[in-house]
Amino acid sequence: KHSRTVAANIGMSYSLSNILADAGIEGISSRLPNLQVEDVRDYIVNKTLNPTYVPSTANEVRVEHSCAVEGIRIAWEMHRDMNFRSARVGFLDRRKKWLKNANKWEQVLYLHTKEEFFQLSDISLIIAAGGVFSHSAPEDALLIAGDAFLPSGITEIAVDEDFKSPHMGVLSKTDSENALKFFEEECLRSIGWMVAPFGRIKPGKEALAVFDYATGETSSMKSGETKILRGGGKFRFDCKSKLTFGSDGESFELETELPIIIDCRGRGEYFSGDNLAIFLGDEGGIPKFPLPTRTPEFGELEILRKLPYSGDILVSPGDEVHPGDIVAENRFGPPRLYIIDLNKITGYENVQTPEEIAKGLLFKEGDAVKVGQTIFENHSGILGSMIRIKSPVRGRITKIEDSGLLILREIQDYDGKPRKVNIAKKLDIKPAHVPGYFKYKVGDFVEKDQLLAADPKRMILIQSPTTGTIKEINTATGEVTIQYDVEPTPLYAFARGTVSEVKENYSVTIGTKAVRLY
């Protein structure tokens, strides 16, 4: 079982500056005590502008390692928020016996779609994948993963050495058994362990007793301390001061030849905030960024002006334009994409085969659907009952995968004019009573054909005539005003010249006399 999300705006090339913006320069520089803050910031921004650059010095690698820690922390938090909900034990323990054994120092998380509960200390293995881990020394990779994910309890950390997990994912669709076998035997490499007691951490108090079977000696660690046992060994770890390893209990024996990180910084609200991964820089700082050498170009040049997504082109080939002229615009916001996982809705315990999915689909790729229109149905419910899945948007189906994923793209054909719906008249009620029947409030966004109000007894359903924002609920007239009023985003020419080519809905090419410096 897995839950998949992609934090496309968090990465180590084009979006490196997003990590800087979200984590702050202080967070990144705190792991780089020997480097100047200005040098670190300049490197990150230059790497964003030159995303294919490969770090060539040790200090550049250290900056990227520090960014990786912060970036993974941000992405991991986003993943948890998007896939799992936190549950208050006091509320849910009346409904689930499982929660009687839950640790009080950790959040109880559960899947959005099913009542499956877990805590972070239940995670026994973390697999780190990606270029940062594939090209880092094992200890660096261990420190990055340990400080980024902040695992609780006893956790093994491994790396996907050659970043083949995406390929194995594709192979698993046709041969899941061999894909898993190859991944475990040829791709995974364990690089170490993390031992992290948690609970009500008190600074200066004993947190952990470590018994070394090789020497027969016991050492003590206090709250807030960290240590790396680089040579591994056989140890017994005993929690002190009422701390715990969560699902691994209060005492744990571990025998390994791999490094062990002992982390007594605490977790959750008791996390000390200190850094585990410190990347000491060499003398000399970071050299000047090696910008590619380019010779200035003189003469007739063509400048391509592109919209970020499909929009309206306002010029034609042959038109003369000036720098301040608007040559194109996006009248609407970016079209929203909706991903519908049919198996997630019907239940992963009863996964639909590609044949069953094809049989149950009522539309094909390229078809347009309305809000609330049934797009899939089959008899996979309890005792063979019919399950119907309805579209959450008025959109077009752009992709149907054999795995049961449907991608819908919002249809944008809004005129931007305010539309009024007289709820009071349609329901035959007093205008002042409209808020009691109306399902939304001012500022809410609704789709065309979405249900606005209803009187089930009289079988009266009132749907939205357009897509837009609820602008007004008038309790004097009983009318509701809906308008799609997003301001257009202009695309300027930024050059003086002649339009030489137009790509419908996407771009304009302008011929001009100029000098290209970079």
Short mmCIF file of C-alpha atoms in Angstrom, two decimals:
data_model
loop_
_atom_site.label_atom_id
_atom_site.label_comp_id
_atom_site.label_asym_id
_atom_site.label_seq_id
_atom_site.Cartn_x
_atom_site.Cartn_y
_atom_site.Cartn_z
CA LYS A 1 0.00 0.00 0.00
CA HIS A 2 1.22 3.48 -0.72
CA SER A 3 0.03 7.05 -0.99
CA ARG A 4 1.54 9.09 -3.77
CA THR A 5 1.96 12.84 -4.04
CA VAL A 6 4.40 14.97 -5.99
CA ALA A 7 5.82 18.23 -4.63
CA ALA A 8 6.76 19.54 -8.07
CA ASN A 9 7.67 22.97 -6.69
CA ILE A 10 10.29 21.51 -4.33
CA GLY A 11 13.44 20.34 -6.08
CA MET A 12 17.18 20.71 -6.55
CA SER A 13 17.29 22.52 -9.90
CA TYR A 14 14.59 24.87 -11.26
CA SER A 15 12.83 25.08 -7.90
CA LEU A 16 15.85 25.36 -5.61
CA SER A 17 14.86 28.95 -4.86
CA ASN A 18 11.48 27.70 -3.61
CA ILE A 19 13.34 25.86 -0.85
CA LEU A 20 15.17 29.08 -0.05
CA ALA A 21 11.86 30.98 0.07
CA ASP A 22 10.06 28.39 2.24
CA ALA A 23 12.90 27.41 4.59
CA GLY A 24 14.61 30.80 4.76
CA ILE A 25 18.31 31.50 4.35
CA GLU A 26 18.78 31.14 8.12
CA GLY A 27 17.59 27.52 8.07
CA ILE A 28 19.86 26.56 5.18
CA SER A 29 22.91 28.47 6.44
CA SER A 30 22.59 27.06 9.97
CA ARG A 31 24.06 23.79 8.66
CA LEU A 32 26.92 25.60 6.89
CA PRO A 33 28.79 27.42 9.68
CA ASN A 34 31.97 27.99 7.66
CA LEU A 35 30.28 29.59 4.64
CA GLN A 36 29.11 33.16 4.19
CA VAL A 37 25.35 33.64 4.03
CA GLU A 38 25.71 35.81 0.90
CA ASP A 39 27.69 33.08 -0.89
CA VAL A 40 25.06 30.47 -0.03
CA ARG A 41 22.20 32.67 -1.24
CA ASP A 42 24.03 33.59 -4.48
CA TYR A 43 24.76 29.95 -5.26
CA ILE A 44 21.10 28.93 -4.80
CA VAL A 45 19.79 31.69 -7.07
CA ASN A 46 22.48 31.06 -9.71
CA LYS A 47 21.65 27.34 -9.67
CA THR A 48 17.98 28.21 -10.21
CA LEU A 49 18.92 30.26 -13.27
CA ASN A 50 21.26 27.50 -14.51
CA PRO A 51 19.43 24.32 -13.39
CA THR A 52 21.63 21.87 -15.33
CA TYR A 53 24.78 22.97 -13.49
CA VAL A 54 26.45 20.15 -11.55
CA PRO A 55 28.25 21.25 -8.34
CA SER A 56 31.99 21.06 -8.92
CA THR A 57 33.43 21.96 -5.50
CA ALA A 58 33.00 20.43 -2.06
CA ASN A 59 31.38 23.61 -0.72
CA GLU A 60 28.82 23.66 -3.52
CA VAL A 61 27.92 20.07 -2.72
CA ARG A 62 27.50 21.02 0.95
CA VAL A 63 25.09 23.83 0.05
CA GLU A 64 23.00 21.39 -1.97
CA HIS A 65 23.03 18.90 0.91
CA SER A 66 21.71 21.53 3.30
CA CYS A 67 19.03 22.51 0.78
CA ALA A 68 18.11 18.84 0.43
CA VAL A 69 17.45 18.53 4.17
CA GLU A 70 15.13 21.53 4.19
CA GLY A 71 13.46 20.58 0.91
CA ILE A 72 12.68 17.03 2.03
CA ARG A 73 11.29 18.32 5.35
CA ILE A 74 8.92 20.63 3.46
CA ALA A 75 7.87 17.95 0.95
CA TRP A 76 7.41 15.31 3.70
CA GLU A 77 5.13 17.66 5.65
CA MET A 78 3.13 18.39 2.48
CA HIS A 79 2.82 14.66 1.76
CA ARG A 80 1.51 13.93 5.25
CA ASP A 81 -0.99 16.78 5.08
CA MET A 82 -2.29 15.73 1.64
CA ASN A 83 -2.64 12.02 2.36
CA PHE A 84 -3.34 11.63 6.06
CA ARG A 85 -5.45 13.38 8.64
CA SER A 86 -4.48 13.78 12.25
CA ALA A 87 -7.01 12.35 14.67
CA ARG A 88 -7.63 13.33 18.25
CA VAL A 89 -7.28 10.19 20.34
CA GLY A 90 -9.87 11.39 22.84
CA PHE A 91 -12.48 11.60 20.09
CA LEU A 92 -11.67 8.47 18.15
CA ASP A 93 -10.94 6.02 20.94
CA ARG A 94 -14.67 5.59 21.46
CA ARG A 95 -14.82 4.08 17.99
CA LYS A 96 -11.56 2.13 17.57
CA LYS A 97 -10.04 -0.43 19.90
CA TRP A 98 -6.75 0.04 18.05
CA LEU A 99 -6.33 3.44 19.63
CA LYS A 100 -6.05 1.96 23.12
CA ASN A 101 -2.45 1.07 22.26
CA ALA A 102 -1.62 4.38 20.59
CA ASN A 103 1.28 6.37 21.99
CA LYS A 104 0.12 9.61 23.60
CA TRP A 105 3.22 11.54 22.48
CA GLU A 106 2.52 11.11 18.76
CA GLN A 107 -0.25 12.16 16.44
CA VAL A 108 -2.61 9.42 15.37
CA LEU A 109 -2.84 9.59 11.59
CA TYR A 110 -5.42 7.94 9.37
CA LEU A 111 -6.04 7.64 5.67
CA HIS A 112 -8.51 10.07 4.13
CA THR A 113 -10.59 7.32 2.57
CA LYS A 114 -10.38 4.47 5.06
CA GLU A 115 -10.18 4.13 8.81
CA GLU A 116 -6.61 2.82 8.91
CA PHE A 117 -4.63 4.28 11.79
CA PHE A 118 -0.90 4.59 12.36
CA GLN A 119 1.77 6.67 14.05
CA LEU A 120 5.11 7.80 12.66
CA SER A 121 7.04 5.47 14.98
CA ASP A 122 5.33 2.57 13.15
CA ILE A 123 7.52 3.35 10.13
CA SER A 124 10.41 0.87 10.30
CA LEU A 125 12.14 1.59 6.97
CA ILE A 126 12.78 4.80 5.04
CA ILE A 127 14.00 4.51 1.44
CA ALA A 128 15.75 7.63 0.17
CA ALA A 129 15.84 8.06 -3.60
CA GLY A 130 17.04 10.74 -6.00
CA GLY A 131 20.22 12.30 -7.30
CA VAL A 132 21.28 13.76 -3.96
CA PHE A 133 21.29 10.31 -2.35
CA SER A 134 22.67 8.42 -5.37
CA HIS A 135 25.73 10.69 -5.55
CA SER A 136 26.41 11.22 -1.84
CA ALA A 137 28.72 9.33 0.50
CA PRO A 138 26.72 6.87 2.68
CA GLU A 139 27.21 8.88 5.88
CA ASP A 140 26.11 12.10 4.19
CA ALA A 141 23.03 10.36 2.77
CA LEU A 142 22.26 8.95 6.24
CA LEU A 143 22.55 12.39 7.86
CA ILE A 144 20.41 14.06 5.17
CA ALA A 145 17.63 11.46 5.42
CA GLY A 146 17.73 11.31 9.21
CA ASP A 147 17.63 15.08 9.70
CA ALA A 148 15.01 15.59 6.97
CA PHE A 149 12.45 12.90 7.85
CA LEU A 150 13.07 13.01 11.64
CA PRO A 151 12.00 9.37 12.11
CA SER A 152 10.73 8.31 15.54
CA GLY A 153 11.66 5.13 17.39
CA ILE A 154 13.92 2.58 15.67
CA THR A 155 14.21 3.11 11.91
CA GLU A 156 16.36 1.55 9.21
CA ILE A 157 17.44 3.93 6.43
CA ALA A 158 18.22 2.68 2.92
CA VAL A 159 18.92 4.30 -0.45
CA ASP A 160 17.81 3.48 -3.96
CA GLU A 161 21.38 3.43 -5.28
CA ASP A 162 20.71 4.13 -8.96
CA PHE A 163 17.28 5.77 -8.58
CA LYS A 164 15.49 2.90 -10.31
CA SER A 165 12.30 3.03 -8.22
CA PRO A 166 10.37 4.87 -11.00
CA HIS A 167 11.35 2.15 -13.48
CA MET A 168 10.34 -0.59 -11.07
CA GLY A 169 7.01 1.14 -10.62
CA VAL A 170 6.35 0.86 -14.34
CA LEU A 171 7.53 -2.76 -14.41
CA SER A 172 5.27 -3.61 -11.46
CA LYS A 173 2.20 -2.99 -13.61
CA THR A 174 3.05 -6.06 -15.70
CA ASP A 175 5.25 -8.13 -13.37
CA SER A 176 4.88 -7.01 -9.75
CA GLU A 177 6.67 -10.01 -8.25
CA ASN A 178 9.90 -9.63 -10.25
CA ALA A 179 9.77 -5.83 -9.95
CA LEU A 180 9.78 -6.10 -6.15
CA LYS A 181 12.45 -8.82 -6.18
CA PHE A 182 14.76 -6.81 -8.43
CA PHE A 183 14.18 -3.64 -6.40
CA GLU A 184 15.05 -5.36 -3.12
CA GLU A 185 18.06 -7.28 -4.44
CA GLU A 186 19.61 -4.88 -6.95
CA CYS A 187 18.48 -1.35 -6.03
CA LEU A 188 18.18 -1.08 -2.25
CA ARG A 189 21.21 -0.61 -0.03
CA SER A 190 20.87 -0.15 3.70
CA ILE A 191 23.13 2.67 4.94
CA GLY A 192 22.37 2.84 8.65
CA TRP A 193 19.93 3.05 11.53
CA MET A 194 18.37 5.84 13.53
CA VAL A 195 17.50 5.46 17.21
CA ALA A 196 15.23 8.30 18.36
CA PRO A 197 13.45 8.18 21.73
CA PHE A 198 10.65 10.69 22.18
CA GLY A 199 8.18 11.96 24.71
CA ARG A 200 8.31 14.87 27.15
CA ILE A 201 11.96 15.77 26.57
CA LYS A 202 13.46 17.76 29.45
CA PRO A 203 16.79 19.54 28.78
CA GLY A 204 19.64 18.10 30.81
CA LYS A 205 17.70 14.99 31.89
CA GLU A 206 18.94 11.50 31.03
CA ALA A 207 17.17 10.34 27.86
CA LEU A 208 18.84 7.05 26.96
CA ALA A 209 21.14 4.38 28.37
CA VAL A 210 23.30 2.60 25.78
CA PHE A 211 24.75 -0.81 26.71
CA ASP A 212 27.61 -2.00 24.48
CA TYR A 213 27.79 -5.80 24.45
CA ALA A 214 31.36 -5.71 23.08
CA THR A 215 32.78 -3.79 26.07
CA GLY A 216 30.15 -4.51 28.70
CA GLU A 217 29.93 -0.78 29.42
CA THR A 218 26.86 1.45 29.65
CA SER A 219 26.92 5.07 28.53
CA SER A 220 24.29 7.70 29.11
CA MET A 221 22.86 10.32 26.75
CA LYS A 222 20.98 13.43 27.80
CA SER A 223 18.03 15.10 26.15
CA GLY A 224 19.11 17.20 23.16
CA GLU A 225 22.27 15.18 22.46
CA THR A 226 23.14 13.27 19.28
CA LYS A 227 25.84 10.72 18.54
CA ILE A 228 26.97 8.60 15.56
CA LEU A 229 28.25 5.07 16.20
CA ARG A 230 30.10 4.77 12.89
CA GLY A 231 31.30 1.20 13.28
CA GLY A 232 27.97 -0.30 14.30
CA GLY A 233 28.01 -3.12 16.88
CA LYS A 234 25.59 -4.83 19.22
CA PHE A 235 23.78 -2.52 21.63
CA ARG A 236 20.80 -2.35 23.94
CA PHE A 237 19.03 1.00 24.13
CA ASP A 238 16.94 1.71 27.24
CA CYS A 239 14.71 4.78 27.37
CA LYS A 240 14.87 6.92 30.49
CA SER A 241 12.75 9.72 32.01
CA LYS A 242 9.53 8.08 30.73
CA LEU A 243 10.60 8.38 27.08
CA THR A 244 9.67 5.74 24.51
CA PHE A 245 10.45 4.25 21.11
CA GLY A 246 6.72 4.13 20.34
CA SER A 247 5.72 0.85 18.72
CA ASP A 248 9.22 -0.51 19.47
CA GLY A 249 8.69 -0.21 23.24
CA GLU A 250 11.03 1.32 25.82
CA SER A 251 13.98 -1.04 25.31
CA PHE A 252 15.47 -2.29 22.05
CA GLU A 253 18.44 -4.45 21.02
CA LEU A 254 20.18 -3.79 17.72
CA GLU A 255 23.10 -5.58 16.08
CA THR A 256 24.49 -4.18 12.84
CA GLU A 257 27.71 -3.40 11.00
CA LEU A 258 26.21 -0.16 9.73
CA PRO A 259 26.40 3.28 11.38
CA ILE A 260 23.82 4.10 14.05
CA ILE A 261 22.61 7.64 14.67
CA ILE A 262 21.37 8.19 18.22
CA ASP A 263 19.09 11.20 18.25
CA CYS A 264 17.79 12.48 21.61
CA ARG A 265 16.55 15.84 20.30
CA GLY A 266 12.92 14.83 20.82
CA ARG A 267 10.03 14.96 18.37
CA GLY A 268 6.90 17.00 17.76
CA GLU A 269 6.35 19.85 20.20
CA TYR A 270 9.37 18.69 22.25
CA PHE A 271 11.81 18.77 19.32
CA SER A 272 14.82 20.87 20.34
CA GLY A 273 15.28 22.31 16.84
CA ASP A 274 19.04 21.68 16.80
CA ASN A 275 20.63 20.41 13.59
CA LEU A 276 21.89 16.86 13.24
CA ALA A 277 23.51 17.37 9.84
CA ILE A 278 26.28 19.99 9.95
CA PHE A 279 28.28 20.38 6.71
CA LEU A 280 31.61 22.02 7.48
CA GLY A 281 32.92 24.03 4.54
CA ASP A 282 36.47 24.36 3.26
CA GLU A 283 38.44 27.58 3.46
CA GLY A 284 37.86 29.88 0.53
CA GLY A 285 34.07 29.79 0.46
CA ILE A 286 32.24 29.29 -2.82
CA PRO A 287 33.96 30.35 -6.05
CA LYS A 288 32.26 32.69 -8.52
CA PHE A 289 29.52 30.86 -10.34
CA PRO A 290 30.86 29.59 -13.68
CA LEU A 291 28.45 31.23 -16.11
CA PRO A 292 28.60 29.84 -19.64
CA THR A 293 30.70 31.90 -22.04
CA ARG A 294 28.58 33.49 -24.75
CA THR A 295 29.41 35.88 -27.53
CA PRO A 296 26.98 38.80 -27.95
CA GLU A 297 24.74 38.47 -31.00
CA PHE A 298 24.02 41.50 -33.21
CA GLY A 299 21.46 42.01 -35.93
CA GLU A 300 18.04 40.55 -36.74
CA LEU A 301 16.84 38.42 -33.84
CA GLU A 302 13.62 36.62 -33.06
CA ILE A 303 12.12 36.87 -29.58
CA LEU A 304 9.63 34.25 -28.46
CA ARG A 305 6.91 35.42 -26.06
CA LYS A 306 4.97 32.52 -24.53
CA LEU A 307 1.90 32.29 -22.30
CA PRO A 308 2.30 30.06 -19.23
CA TYR A 309 -0.78 28.10 -20.36
CA SER A 310 -3.37 28.23 -23.13
CA GLY A 311 -4.86 31.70 -23.59
CA ASP A 312 -5.78 34.39 -26.15
CA ILE A 313 -3.39 35.79 -28.77
CA LEU A 314 -4.16 39.45 -29.53
CA VAL A 315 -1.90 40.07 -32.57
CA SER A 316 -1.42 38.63 -36.06
CA PRO A 317 1.64 38.02 -38.27
CA GLY A 318 2.81 41.30 -39.80
CA ASP A 319 1.61 43.50 -36.93
CA GLU A 320 4.03 46.14 -35.67
CA VAL A 321 4.45 46.06 -31.88
CA HIS A 322 6.15 48.17 -29.20
CA PRO A 323 7.61 47.06 -25.84
CA GLY A 324 4.50 48.08 -23.86
CA ASP A 325 1.98 46.43 -26.18
CA ILE A 326 -0.05 43.47 -24.86
CA VAL A 327 0.36 40.67 -27.41
CA ALA A 328 -1.50 37.92 -25.51
CA GLU A 329 -3.31 37.28 -22.25
CA ASN A 330 -4.67 34.61 -19.97
CA ARG A 331 -8.26 35.64 -19.27
CA PHE A 332 -8.75 32.92 -16.68
CA GLY A 333 -6.68 31.35 -13.95
CA PRO A 334 -4.73 28.16 -14.74
CA PRO A 335 -7.18 25.38 -15.66
CA ARG A 336 -7.58 23.12 -12.66
CA LEU A 337 -6.68 19.46 -12.97
CA TYR A 338 -8.59 16.80 -11.06
CA ILE A 339 -7.13 13.34 -10.49
CA ILE A 340 -9.67 10.65 -9.66
CA ASP A 341 -8.34 7.34 -8.35
CA LEU A 342 -11.12 4.84 -9.02
CA ASN A 343 -9.49 2.14 -6.87
CA LYS A 344 -9.09 4.55 -3.96
CA ILE A 345 -12.83 5.24 -4.05
CA THR A 346 -13.97 1.65 -4.53
CA GLY A 347 -11.40 0.37 -2.01
CA TYR A 348 -7.84 -0.92 -2.42
CA GLU A 349 -8.86 -4.22 -0.83
CA ASN A 350 -10.85 -4.87 -4.01
CA VAL A 351 -8.60 -3.47 -6.74
CA GLN A 352 -10.27 -3.22 -10.14
CA THR A 353 -8.56 -4.95 -13.07
CA PRO A 354 -7.94 -2.97 -16.27
CA GLU A 355 -10.77 -4.94 -17.87
CA GLU A 356 -13.19 -4.08 -15.05
CA ILE A 357 -12.17 -0.42 -15.23
CA ALA A 358 -12.72 -0.30 -18.99
CA LYS A 359 -16.11 -1.98 -18.62
CA GLY A 360 -17.27 0.42 -15.90
CA LEU A 361 -16.17 3.67 -17.59
CA LEU A 362 -18.99 5.60 -19.22
CA PHE A 363 -16.71 8.04 -21.07
CA LYS A 364 -13.48 7.93 -23.05
CA GLU A 365 -10.45 10.19 -23.34
CA GLY A 366 -11.38 13.54 -24.87
CA ASP A 367 -14.99 13.47 -23.69
CA ALA A 368 -16.49 16.42 -21.78
CA VAL A 369 -18.40 15.76 -18.55
CA LYS A 370 -20.63 17.87 -16.32
CA VAL A 371 -20.45 18.36 -12.55
CA GLY A 372 -22.17 15.43 -10.85
CA GLN A 373 -22.36 13.34 -14.03
CA THR A 374 -21.69 9.62 -13.47
CA ILE A 375 -18.38 8.68 -15.09
CA PHE A 376 -17.91 5.15 -13.71
CA GLU A 377 -20.17 2.44 -12.33
CA ASN A 378 -19.92 -1.26 -11.47
CA HIS A 379 -21.19 -3.84 -9.00
CA SER A 380 -18.18 -3.86 -6.61
CA GLY A 381 -20.00 -2.56 -3.53
CA ILE A 382 -21.15 -4.51 -0.48
CA LEU A 383 -22.96 -7.69 -1.56
CA GLY A 384 -22.50 -6.69 -5.18
CA SER A 385 -24.28 -3.35 -4.86
CA MET A 386 -23.79 -0.71 -7.54
CA ILE A 387 -21.02 1.87 -7.03
CA ARG A 388 -21.28 5.10 -9.02
CA ILE A 389 -18.51 7.69 -9.22
CA LYS A 390 -19.49 11.20 -10.29
CA SER A 391 -17.38 13.96 -11.78
CA PRO A 392 -16.38 16.72 -9.32
CA VAL A 393 -15.88 19.24 -12.15
CA ARG A 394 -17.15 20.35 -15.50
CA GLY A 395 -14.18 19.30 -17.53
CA ARG A 396 -12.61 17.16 -20.22
CA ILE A 397 -11.10 13.73 -19.61
CA THR A 398 -7.49 14.06 -20.78
CA LYS A 399 -6.09 10.74 -19.58
CA ILE A 400 -7.32 7.32 -18.45
CA GLU A 401 -4.71 4.94 -17.05
CA ASP A 402 -5.10 1.18 -16.77
CA SER A 403 -4.40 1.53 -13.04
CA GLY A 404 -7.68 3.40 -12.61
CA LEU A 405 -6.43 7.01 -12.56
CA LEU A 406 -8.53 9.56 -14.44
CA ILE A 407 -7.29 13.09 -15.16
CA LEU A 408 -9.89 15.78 -15.84
CA ARG A 409 -9.06 19.28 -17.03
CA GLU A 410 -11.38 22.17 -16.27
CA ILE A 411 -13.28 23.55 -19.27
CA GLN A 412 -12.93 27.35 -19.36
CA ASP A 413 -15.53 29.14 -21.45
CA TYR A 414 -16.69 31.77 -18.96
CA ASP A 415 -17.94 35.16 -20.18
CA GLY A 416 -17.11 36.98 -16.92
CA LYS A 417 -20.58 38.53 -16.67
CA PRO A 418 -22.45 38.48 -13.33
CA ARG A 419 -25.33 35.97 -13.30
CA LYS A 420 -28.23 36.25 -10.88
CA VAL A 421 -30.27 33.33 -9.58
CA ASN A 422 -33.51 34.08 -7.73
CA ILE A 423 -33.41 31.35 -5.09
CA ALA A 424 -36.45 32.73 -3.22
CA LYS A 425 -38.63 32.68 -6.32
CA LYS A 426 -37.59 29.21 -7.44
CA LEU A 427 -38.19 27.74 -3.98
CA ASP A 428 -41.23 29.91 -3.29
CA ILE A 429 -39.82 31.15 0.02
CA LYS A 430 -39.27 34.51 1.65
CA PRO A 431 -36.01 36.25 0.58
CA ALA A 432 -34.84 36.39 4.20
CA HIS A 433 -35.00 32.57 4.36
CA VAL A 434 -32.59 32.03 1.44
CA PRO A 435 -29.44 31.55 3.62
CA GLY A 436 -31.13 28.58 5.29
CA TYR A 437 -31.51 26.79 1.95
CA PHE A 438 -28.38 28.05 0.18
CA LYS A 439 -25.36 25.73 0.51
CA TYR A 440 -22.59 28.33 0.14
CA LYS A 441 -21.41 31.68 1.46
CA VAL A 442 -20.06 34.80 -0.20
CA GLY A 443 -16.59 34.15 -1.61
CA ASP A 444 -17.14 30.44 -2.30
CA PHE A 445 -16.29 29.15 -5.78
CA VAL A 446 -18.89 27.04 -7.60
CA GLU A 447 -18.91 25.13 -10.88
CA LYS A 448 -21.51 25.35 -13.63
CA ASP A 449 -24.38 22.90 -12.91
CA GLN A 450 -23.29 22.56 -9.27
CA LEU A 451 -26.19 22.26 -6.82
CA LEU A 452 -26.85 25.60 -5.10
CA ALA A 453 -30.05 24.95 -3.14
CA ALA A 454 -32.75 22.30 -2.88
CA ASP A 455 -36.13 21.41 -1.42
CA PRO A 456 -36.07 17.59 -1.29
CA LYS A 457 -39.72 17.30 -0.26
CA ARG A 458 -40.89 19.12 -3.39
CA MET A 459 -38.05 17.70 -5.55
CA ILE A 460 -36.77 21.18 -6.44
CA LEU A 461 -33.08 21.38 -7.36
CA ILE A 462 -31.39 24.67 -8.26
CA GLN A 463 -28.08 24.44 -10.15
CA SER A 464 -25.51 27.13 -10.85
CA PRO A 465 -25.89 28.66 -14.35
CA THR A 466 -22.17 29.44 -14.54
CA THR A 467 -18.79 28.87 -12.94
CA GLY A 468 -17.56 31.60 -10.64
CA THR A 469 -17.46 33.15 -7.19
CA ILE A 470 -20.51 33.85 -5.04
CA LYS A 471 -20.45 37.65 -5.03
CA GLU A 472 -23.68 38.44 -3.16
CA ILE A 473 -26.54 36.81 -1.28
CA ASN A 474 -29.31 39.40 -1.23
CA THR A 475 -31.82 38.66 1.53
CA ALA A 476 -34.02 41.54 0.38
CA THR A 477 -34.61 40.21 -3.15
CA GLY A 478 -33.73 36.55 -2.63
CA GLU A 479 -31.17 36.69 -5.46
CA VAL A 480 -27.68 35.21 -5.49
CA THR A 481 -25.04 36.74 -7.79
CA ILE A 482 -22.31 34.55 -9.32
CA GLN A 483 -19.43 35.93 -11.41
CA TYR A 484 -16.14 34.66 -12.77
CA ASP A 485 -14.10 37.82 -12.23
CA VAL A 486 -10.42 36.83 -12.37
CA GLU A 487 -8.35 39.69 -13.80
CA PRO A 488 -6.61 38.79 -17.11
CA THR A 489 -2.84 38.29 -16.94
CA PRO A 490 -1.20 40.25 -19.80
CA LEU A 491 1.81 39.19 -21.86
CA TYR A 492 3.77 42.21 -23.11
CA ALA A 493 5.87 42.36 -26.28
CA PHE A 494 8.94 43.69 -24.40
CA ALA A 495 10.47 44.52 -27.80
CA ARG A 496 9.97 46.78 -30.80
CA GLY A 497 9.49 44.85 -34.01
CA THR A 498 7.21 42.86 -36.31
CA VAL A 499 5.19 39.76 -35.43
CA SER A 500 6.62 36.99 -37.59
CA GLU A 501 4.76 33.96 -36.24
CA VAL A 502 1.80 33.14 -34.01
CA LYS A 503 1.13 29.79 -32.37
CA GLU A 504 -2.57 29.76 -31.63
CA ASN A 505 -3.39 30.13 -27.92
CA TYR A 506 0.27 29.84 -26.86
CA SER A 507 2.97 32.11 -28.27
CA VAL A 508 4.05 35.06 -30.40
CA THR A 509 7.40 35.40 -32.20
CA ILE A 510 8.65 38.95 -32.79
CA GLY A 511 11.37 39.86 -35.28
CA THR A 512 13.54 42.77 -34.13
CA LYS A 513 16.94 44.40 -34.44
CA ALA A 514 18.76 43.93 -31.17
CA VAL A 515 21.83 42.70 -29.28
CA ARG A 516 21.61 39.43 -27.32
CA LEU A 517 24.06 39.62 -24.42
CA TYR A 518 23.20 36.38 -22.56
#
